[in-house]
CSV table of C-alpha atoms and ligand atoms in Angstrom, one decimal:
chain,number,residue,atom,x,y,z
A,1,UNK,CA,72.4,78.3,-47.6
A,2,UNK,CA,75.6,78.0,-45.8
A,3,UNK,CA,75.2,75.9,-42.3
A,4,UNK,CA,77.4,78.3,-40.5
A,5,UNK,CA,74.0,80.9,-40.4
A,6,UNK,CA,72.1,77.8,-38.9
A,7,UNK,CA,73.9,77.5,-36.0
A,8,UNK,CA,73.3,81.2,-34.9
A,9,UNK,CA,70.1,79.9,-34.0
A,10,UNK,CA,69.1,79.5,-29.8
A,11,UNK,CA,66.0,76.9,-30.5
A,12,UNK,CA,66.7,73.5,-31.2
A,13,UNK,CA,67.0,72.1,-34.4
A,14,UNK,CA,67.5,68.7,-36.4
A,15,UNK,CA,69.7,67.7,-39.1
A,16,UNK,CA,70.0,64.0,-40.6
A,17,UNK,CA,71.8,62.3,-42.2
A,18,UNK,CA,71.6,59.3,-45.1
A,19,UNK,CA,74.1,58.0,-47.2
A,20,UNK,CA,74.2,56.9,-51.2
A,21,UNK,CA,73.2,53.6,-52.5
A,22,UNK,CA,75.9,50.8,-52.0
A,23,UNK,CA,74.9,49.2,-55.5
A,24,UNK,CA,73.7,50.9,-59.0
A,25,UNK,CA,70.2,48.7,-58.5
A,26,UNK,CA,68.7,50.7,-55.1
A,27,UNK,CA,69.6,54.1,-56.3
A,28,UNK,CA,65.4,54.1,-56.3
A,29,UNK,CA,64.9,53.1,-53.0
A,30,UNK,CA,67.4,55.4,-51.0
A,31,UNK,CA,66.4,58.4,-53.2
A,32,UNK,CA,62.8,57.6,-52.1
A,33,UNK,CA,63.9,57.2,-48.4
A,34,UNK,CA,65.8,60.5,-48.7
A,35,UNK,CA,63.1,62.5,-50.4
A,36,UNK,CA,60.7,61.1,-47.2
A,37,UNK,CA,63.3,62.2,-44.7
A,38,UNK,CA,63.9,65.7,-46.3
A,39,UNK,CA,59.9,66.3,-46.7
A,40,UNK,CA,60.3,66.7,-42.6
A,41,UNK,CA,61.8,70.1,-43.5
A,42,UNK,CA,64.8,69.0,-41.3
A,43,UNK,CA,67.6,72.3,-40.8
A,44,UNK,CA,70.0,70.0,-42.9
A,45,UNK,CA,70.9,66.5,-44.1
A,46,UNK,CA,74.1,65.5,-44.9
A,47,UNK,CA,74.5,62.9,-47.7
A,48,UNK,CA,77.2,60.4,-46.5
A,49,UNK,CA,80.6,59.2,-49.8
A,50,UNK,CA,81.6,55.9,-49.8
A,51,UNK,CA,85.1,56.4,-50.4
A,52,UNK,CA,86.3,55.1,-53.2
A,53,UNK,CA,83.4,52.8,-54.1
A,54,UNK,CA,81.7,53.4,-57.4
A,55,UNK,CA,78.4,55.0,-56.3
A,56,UNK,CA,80.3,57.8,-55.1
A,57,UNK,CA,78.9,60.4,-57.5
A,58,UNK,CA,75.6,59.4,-56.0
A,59,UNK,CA,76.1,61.6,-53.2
A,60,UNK,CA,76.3,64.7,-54.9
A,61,UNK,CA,73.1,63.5,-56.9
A,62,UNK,CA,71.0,63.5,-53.7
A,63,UNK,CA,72.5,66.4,-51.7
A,64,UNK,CA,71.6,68.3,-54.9
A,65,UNK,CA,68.5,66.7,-55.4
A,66,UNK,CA,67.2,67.5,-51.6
A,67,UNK,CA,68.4,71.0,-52.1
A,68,UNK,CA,66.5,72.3,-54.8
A,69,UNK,CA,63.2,69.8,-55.3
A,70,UNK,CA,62.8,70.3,-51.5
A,71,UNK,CA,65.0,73.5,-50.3
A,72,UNK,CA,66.7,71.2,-47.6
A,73,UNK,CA,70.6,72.6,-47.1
A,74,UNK,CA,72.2,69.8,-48.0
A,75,UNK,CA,75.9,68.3,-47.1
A,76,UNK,CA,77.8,66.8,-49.1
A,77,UNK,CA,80.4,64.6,-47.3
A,78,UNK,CA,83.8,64.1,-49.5
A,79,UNK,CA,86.6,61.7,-48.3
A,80,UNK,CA,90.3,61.5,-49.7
A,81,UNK,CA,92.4,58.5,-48.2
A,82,UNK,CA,92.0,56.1,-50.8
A,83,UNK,CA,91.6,58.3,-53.6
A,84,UNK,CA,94.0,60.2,-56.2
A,85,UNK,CA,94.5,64.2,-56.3
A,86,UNK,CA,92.8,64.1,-59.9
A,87,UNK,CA,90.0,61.9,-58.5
A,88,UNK,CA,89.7,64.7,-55.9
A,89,UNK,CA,90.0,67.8,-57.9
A,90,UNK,CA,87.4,66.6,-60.3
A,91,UNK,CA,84.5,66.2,-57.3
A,92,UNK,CA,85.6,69.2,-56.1
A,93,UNK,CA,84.9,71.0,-59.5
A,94,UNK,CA,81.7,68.7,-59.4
A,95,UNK,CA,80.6,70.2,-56.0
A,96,UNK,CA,80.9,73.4,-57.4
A,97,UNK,CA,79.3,72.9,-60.7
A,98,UNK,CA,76.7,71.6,-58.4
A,99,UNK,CA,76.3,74.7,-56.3
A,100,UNK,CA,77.0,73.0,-53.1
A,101,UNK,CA,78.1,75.3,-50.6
A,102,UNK,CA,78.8,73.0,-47.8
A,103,UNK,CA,80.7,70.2,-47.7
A,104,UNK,CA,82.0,67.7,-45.1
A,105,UNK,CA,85.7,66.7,-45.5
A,106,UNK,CA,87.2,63.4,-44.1
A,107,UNK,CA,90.0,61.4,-44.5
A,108,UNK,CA,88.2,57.9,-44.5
A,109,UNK,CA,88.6,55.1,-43.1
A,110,UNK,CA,91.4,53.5,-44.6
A,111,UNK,CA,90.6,50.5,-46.6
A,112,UNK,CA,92.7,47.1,-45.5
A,113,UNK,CA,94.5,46.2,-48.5
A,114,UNK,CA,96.4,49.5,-48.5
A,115,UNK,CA,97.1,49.5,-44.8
A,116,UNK,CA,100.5,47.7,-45.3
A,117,UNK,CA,101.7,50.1,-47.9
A,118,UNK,CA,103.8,52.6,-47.9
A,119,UNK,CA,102.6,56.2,-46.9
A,120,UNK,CA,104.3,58.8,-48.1
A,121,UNK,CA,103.3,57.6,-51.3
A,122,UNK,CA,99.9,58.4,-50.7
A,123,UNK,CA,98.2,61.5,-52.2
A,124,UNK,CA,96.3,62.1,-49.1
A,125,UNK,CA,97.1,60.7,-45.4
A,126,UNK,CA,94.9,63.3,-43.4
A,127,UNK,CA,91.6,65.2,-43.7
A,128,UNK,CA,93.7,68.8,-43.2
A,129,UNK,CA,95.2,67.8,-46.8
A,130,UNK,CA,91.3,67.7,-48.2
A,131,UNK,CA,90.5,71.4,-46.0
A,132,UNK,CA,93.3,73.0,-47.2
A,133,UNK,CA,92.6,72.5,-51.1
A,134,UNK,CA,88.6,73.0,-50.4
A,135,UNK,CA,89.5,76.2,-49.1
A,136,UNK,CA,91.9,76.8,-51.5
A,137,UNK,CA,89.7,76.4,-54.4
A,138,UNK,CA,86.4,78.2,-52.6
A,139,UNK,CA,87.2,80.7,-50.0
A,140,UNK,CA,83.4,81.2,-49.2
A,141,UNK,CA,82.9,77.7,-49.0
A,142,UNK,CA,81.3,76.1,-45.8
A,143,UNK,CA,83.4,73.3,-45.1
A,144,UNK,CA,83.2,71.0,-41.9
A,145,UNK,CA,85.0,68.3,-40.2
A,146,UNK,CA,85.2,65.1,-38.3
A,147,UNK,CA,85.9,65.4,-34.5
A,148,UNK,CA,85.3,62.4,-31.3
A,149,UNK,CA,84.4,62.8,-28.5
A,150,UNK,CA,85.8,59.5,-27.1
A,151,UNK,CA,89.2,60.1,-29.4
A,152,UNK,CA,89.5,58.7,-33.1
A,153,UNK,CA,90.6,55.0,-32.8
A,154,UNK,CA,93.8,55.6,-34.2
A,155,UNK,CA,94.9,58.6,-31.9
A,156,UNK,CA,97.1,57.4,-29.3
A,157,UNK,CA,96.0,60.0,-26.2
A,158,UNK,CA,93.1,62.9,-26.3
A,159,UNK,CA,95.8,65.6,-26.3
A,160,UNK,CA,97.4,64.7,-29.4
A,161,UNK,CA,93.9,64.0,-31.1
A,162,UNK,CA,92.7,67.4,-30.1
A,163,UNK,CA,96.1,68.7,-31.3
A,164,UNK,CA,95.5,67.7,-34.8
A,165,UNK,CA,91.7,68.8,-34.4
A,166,UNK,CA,92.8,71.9,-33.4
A,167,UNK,CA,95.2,72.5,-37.3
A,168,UNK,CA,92.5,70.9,-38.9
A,169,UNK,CA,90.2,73.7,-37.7
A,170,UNK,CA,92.3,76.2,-38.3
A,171,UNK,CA,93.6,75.2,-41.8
A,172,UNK,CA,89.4,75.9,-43.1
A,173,UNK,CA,86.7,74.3,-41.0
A,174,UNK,CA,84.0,76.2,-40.3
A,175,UNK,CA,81.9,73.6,-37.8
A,176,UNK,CA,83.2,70.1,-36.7
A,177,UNK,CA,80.4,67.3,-36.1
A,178,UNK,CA,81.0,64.4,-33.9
A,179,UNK,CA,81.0,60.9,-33.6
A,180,UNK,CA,78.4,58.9,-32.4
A,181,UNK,CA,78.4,58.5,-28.3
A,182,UNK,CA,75.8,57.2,-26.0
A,183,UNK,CA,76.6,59.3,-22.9
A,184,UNK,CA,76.1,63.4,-22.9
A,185,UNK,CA,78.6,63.4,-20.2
A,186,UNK,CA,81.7,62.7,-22.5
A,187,UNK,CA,80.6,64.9,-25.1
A,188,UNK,CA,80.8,67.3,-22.6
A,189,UNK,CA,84.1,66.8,-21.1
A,190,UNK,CA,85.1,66.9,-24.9
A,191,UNK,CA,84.0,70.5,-25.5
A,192,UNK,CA,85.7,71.7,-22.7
A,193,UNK,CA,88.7,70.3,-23.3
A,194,UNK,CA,88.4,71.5,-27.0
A,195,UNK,CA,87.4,75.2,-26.1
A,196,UNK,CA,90.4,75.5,-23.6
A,197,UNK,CA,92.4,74.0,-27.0
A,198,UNK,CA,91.3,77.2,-28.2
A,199,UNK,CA,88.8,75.4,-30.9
A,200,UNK,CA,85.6,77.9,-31.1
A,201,UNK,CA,84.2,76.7,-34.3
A,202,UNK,CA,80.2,75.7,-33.9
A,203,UNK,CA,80.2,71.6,-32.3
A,204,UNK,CA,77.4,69.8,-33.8
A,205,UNK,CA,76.6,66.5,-31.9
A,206,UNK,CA,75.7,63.5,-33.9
A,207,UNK,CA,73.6,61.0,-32.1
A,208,UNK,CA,73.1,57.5,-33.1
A,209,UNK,CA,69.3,56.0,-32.8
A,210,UNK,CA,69.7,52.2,-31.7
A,211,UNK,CA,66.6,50.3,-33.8
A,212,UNK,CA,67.5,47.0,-33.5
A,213,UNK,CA,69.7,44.8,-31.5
A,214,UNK,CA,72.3,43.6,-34.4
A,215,UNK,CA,72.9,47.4,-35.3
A,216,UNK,CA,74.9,47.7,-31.7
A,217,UNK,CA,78.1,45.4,-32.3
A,218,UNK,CA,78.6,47.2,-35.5
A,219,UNK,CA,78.1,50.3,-34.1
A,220,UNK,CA,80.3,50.2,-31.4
A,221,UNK,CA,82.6,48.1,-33.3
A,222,UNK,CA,83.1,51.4,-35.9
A,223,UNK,CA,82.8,54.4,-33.1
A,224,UNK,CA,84.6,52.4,-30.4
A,225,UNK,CA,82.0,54.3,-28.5
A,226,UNK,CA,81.4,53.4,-24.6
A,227,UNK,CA,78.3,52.3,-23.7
A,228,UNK,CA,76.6,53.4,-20.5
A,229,UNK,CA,75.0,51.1,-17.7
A,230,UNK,CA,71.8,52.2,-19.1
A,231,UNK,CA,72.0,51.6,-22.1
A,232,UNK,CA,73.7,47.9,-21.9
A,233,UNK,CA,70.7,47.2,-20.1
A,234,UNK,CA,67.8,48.7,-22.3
A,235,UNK,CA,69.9,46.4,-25.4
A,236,UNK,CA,69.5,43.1,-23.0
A,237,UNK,CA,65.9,43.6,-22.5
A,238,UNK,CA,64.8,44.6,-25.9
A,239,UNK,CA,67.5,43.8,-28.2
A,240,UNK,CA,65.8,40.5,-29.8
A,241,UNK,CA,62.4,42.3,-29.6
A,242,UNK,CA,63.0,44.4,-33.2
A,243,UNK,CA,59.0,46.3,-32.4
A,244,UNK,CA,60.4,47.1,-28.4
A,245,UNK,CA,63.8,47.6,-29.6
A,246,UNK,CA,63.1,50.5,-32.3
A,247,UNK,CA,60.9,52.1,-29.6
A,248,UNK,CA,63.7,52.1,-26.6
A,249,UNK,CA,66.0,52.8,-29.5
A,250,UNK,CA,64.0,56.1,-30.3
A,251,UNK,CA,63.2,56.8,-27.2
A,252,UNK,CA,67.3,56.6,-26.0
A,253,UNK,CA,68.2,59.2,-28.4
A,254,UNK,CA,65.3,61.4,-28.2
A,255,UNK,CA,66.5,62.0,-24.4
A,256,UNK,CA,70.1,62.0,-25.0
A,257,UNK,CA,68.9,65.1,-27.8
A,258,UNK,CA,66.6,66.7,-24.7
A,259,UNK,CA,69.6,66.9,-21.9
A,260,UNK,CA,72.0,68.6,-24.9
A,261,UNK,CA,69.4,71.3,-25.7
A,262,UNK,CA,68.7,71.6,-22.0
A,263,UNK,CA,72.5,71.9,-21.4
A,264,UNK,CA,72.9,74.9,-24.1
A,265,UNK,CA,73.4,72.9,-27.8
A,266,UNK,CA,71.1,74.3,-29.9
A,267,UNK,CA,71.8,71.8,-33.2
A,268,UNK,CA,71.8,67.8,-33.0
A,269,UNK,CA,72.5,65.9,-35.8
A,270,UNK,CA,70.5,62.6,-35.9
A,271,UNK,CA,72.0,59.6,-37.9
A,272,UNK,CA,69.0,58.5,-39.2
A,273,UNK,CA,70.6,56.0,-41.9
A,274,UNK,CA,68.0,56.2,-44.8
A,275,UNK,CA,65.1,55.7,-42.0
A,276,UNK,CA,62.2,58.4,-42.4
A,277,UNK,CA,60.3,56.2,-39.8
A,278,UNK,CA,62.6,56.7,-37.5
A,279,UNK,CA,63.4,60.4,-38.0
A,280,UNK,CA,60.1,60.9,-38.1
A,281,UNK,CA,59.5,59.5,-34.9
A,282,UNK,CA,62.1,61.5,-33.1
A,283,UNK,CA,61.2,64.9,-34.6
A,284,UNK,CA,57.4,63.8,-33.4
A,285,UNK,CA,58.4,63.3,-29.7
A,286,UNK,CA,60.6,66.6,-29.7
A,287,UNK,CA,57.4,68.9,-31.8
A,288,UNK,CA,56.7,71.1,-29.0
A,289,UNK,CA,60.4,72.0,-28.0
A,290,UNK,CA,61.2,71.6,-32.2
A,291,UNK,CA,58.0,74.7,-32.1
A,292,UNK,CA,56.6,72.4,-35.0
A,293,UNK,CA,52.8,72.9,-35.5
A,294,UNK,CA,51.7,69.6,-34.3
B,1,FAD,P1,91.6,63.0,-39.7
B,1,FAD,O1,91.1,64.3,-39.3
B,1,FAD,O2,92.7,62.9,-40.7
B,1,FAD,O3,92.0,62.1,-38.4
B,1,FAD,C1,92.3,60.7,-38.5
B,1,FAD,C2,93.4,60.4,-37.5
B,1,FAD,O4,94.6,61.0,-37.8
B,1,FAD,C3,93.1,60.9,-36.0
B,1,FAD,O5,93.6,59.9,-35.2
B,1,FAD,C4,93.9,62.2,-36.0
B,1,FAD,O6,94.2,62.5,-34.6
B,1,FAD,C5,95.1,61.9,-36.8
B,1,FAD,N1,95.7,63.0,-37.5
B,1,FAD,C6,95.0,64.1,-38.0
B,1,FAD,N2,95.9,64.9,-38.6
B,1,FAD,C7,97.1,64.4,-38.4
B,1,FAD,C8,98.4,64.8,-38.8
B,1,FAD,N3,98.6,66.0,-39.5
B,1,FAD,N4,99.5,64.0,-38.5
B,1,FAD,C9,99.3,62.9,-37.8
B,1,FAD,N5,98.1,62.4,-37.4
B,1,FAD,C10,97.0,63.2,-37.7
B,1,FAD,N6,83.7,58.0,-43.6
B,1,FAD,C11,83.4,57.8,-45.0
B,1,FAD,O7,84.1,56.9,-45.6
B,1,FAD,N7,82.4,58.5,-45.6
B,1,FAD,C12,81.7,59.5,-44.9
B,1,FAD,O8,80.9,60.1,-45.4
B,1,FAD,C13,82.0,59.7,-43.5
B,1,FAD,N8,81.4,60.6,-42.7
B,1,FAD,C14,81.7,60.8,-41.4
B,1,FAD,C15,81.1,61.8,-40.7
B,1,FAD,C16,81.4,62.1,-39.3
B,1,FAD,C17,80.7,63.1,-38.6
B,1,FAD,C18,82.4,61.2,-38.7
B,1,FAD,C19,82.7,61.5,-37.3
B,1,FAD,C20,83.0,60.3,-39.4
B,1,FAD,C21,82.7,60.0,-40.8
B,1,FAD,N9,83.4,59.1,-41.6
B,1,FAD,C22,83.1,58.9,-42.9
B,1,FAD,C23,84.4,58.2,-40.9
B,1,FAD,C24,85.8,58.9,-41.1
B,1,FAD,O9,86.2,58.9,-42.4
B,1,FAD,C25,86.8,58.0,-40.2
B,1,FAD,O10,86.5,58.2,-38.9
B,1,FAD,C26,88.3,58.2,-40.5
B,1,FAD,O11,89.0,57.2,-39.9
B,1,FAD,C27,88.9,59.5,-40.0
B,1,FAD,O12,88.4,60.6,-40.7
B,1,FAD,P2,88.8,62.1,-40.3
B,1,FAD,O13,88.3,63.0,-41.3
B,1,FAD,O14,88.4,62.3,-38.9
B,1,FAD,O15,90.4,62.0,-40.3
């Protein structure tokens, strides 16, 4: 099922999202995490790629595997930055083979020992590069993209990031999915300033549940992400308290999820990182406005 149908929906729904195993020896152990998230019937999960890394084929084994042992859509996430055209034209043959019909496309992040070199010699330097031969080799393909709310770290000012957002859209993406942020209030300032760009592609908000109190430096480190009053102060009190802190944690993002559906988004994607407990737990404390039989 392509995602794009999803998101004609009006009641609230949850996607999540896990990513491969970093070493050949816990393929076991995430597949079993992913198989206990995807049993929750979410409306999606996307399966994260470790660019470049050598459990990269991992991730079309799970999307494919949640797809038909459970009938979870799946999303396959594909990066390009680091890797060569051949490298990429043979996963993109694989994703077809597969009969994956959505996949995320991302630059990456690029990896340190190549930031010094030169550029142009690099077979990819954006994610449009990776949109533009998805859709080239799959016109019915349901491809989507990277967007931030709080502007990619790289980007020197919102309008140019948007900019760039706005040819990436318009060379193939069908839906864009956003970083992480802790306060509804930029995320949306973001979509009007995206809609005015003349961006109407489907905006699916991906929100971050904080479980424990060493998670937050990395996180925020990666996202660059601001982080509210309120949520400074729920990290003092519980952050060295892992129990409290997975509750507040849970509890944080289950109420950032309520004020978007009560402000008019209709799909929220949850990045659960290989966690059934915790999606669990939010999809419990949404089950009546989910219209799950509880
Ligand atoms: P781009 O769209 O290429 O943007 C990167 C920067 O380049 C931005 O500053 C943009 O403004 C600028 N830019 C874009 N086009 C141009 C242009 N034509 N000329 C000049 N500048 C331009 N990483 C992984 O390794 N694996 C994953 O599975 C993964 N999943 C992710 C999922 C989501 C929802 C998000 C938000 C991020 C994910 N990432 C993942 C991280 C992502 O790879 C990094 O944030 C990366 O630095 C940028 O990727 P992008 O696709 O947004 O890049």
């Amino acid at each position: 099922m392509k995602l794009t149908e999803l998101f004609q929906q009006e009641r609230l729904s949850l996607s999540f999202e896990v990513f491969p195993p970093k070493t050949e020896g816990n393929f076991e152990s995430v597949r079993h995490a992913t198989e206990e998230i995807a049993k929750l019937r979410p409306a999606f999960m996307s399966v994260t790629y470790g660019a470049g890394g050598g459990t990269s084929r991992y991730t079309l084994e799970i999307a494919k595997n949640i797809k038909e042992r459970y009938g979870v859509p799946s999303l396959a996430h594909l990066t390009c930055v680091s890797s060569t055209r051949q490298t990429v034209h043979q996963r993109i043959c694989d994703i077809r083979e597969a009969g994956i019909q959505n996949v995320m496309a991302l630059r990456g992040d690029i990896p340190a020992e190549l930031a010094d070199s030169d550029r142009s010699r690099w077979d990819y330097r954006h994610a449009i590069e990776l949109v533009r031969e998805l859709r080239a080799a799959d016109p019915t393909l349901c491809i989507g993209g990277a967007c931030y709310p709080e502007i990619h770290p790289e980007s020197t000012n919102q309008r140019e990031d948007i900019r760039y957002l706005k040819e990436k859209v318009d060379a193939g993406c069908s839906f864009l999915t956003t970083q992480m942020f802790f306060d509804n209030n930029l995320l949306y300032n973001f979509l009007y300033k995206i809609r005015e760009a003349g961006i109407t592609v489907p905006i699916i908000p991906g929100v971050m549940p904080i479980t424990n109190g060493n998670q937050v430096e990395r996180a925020i480190k990666l996202s660059g992400s601001f982080m509210p009053q309120r949520f400074k102060a729920l990290v003092d009190k519980f952050g060295t308290t892992p129990a409290a802190m997975k509750q507040a944690g849970i509890a944080y993002a289950t109420d950032q999820i309520i004020d978007l559906y009560a402000n008019g988004i209709t799909n929220v994607h949850v990045y659960s990182m290989n966690k059934p407990d915790v999606a669990a737990a939010i999809q419990q404390n949404l089950s009546a406005i989910l219209g799950m039989d509880v």
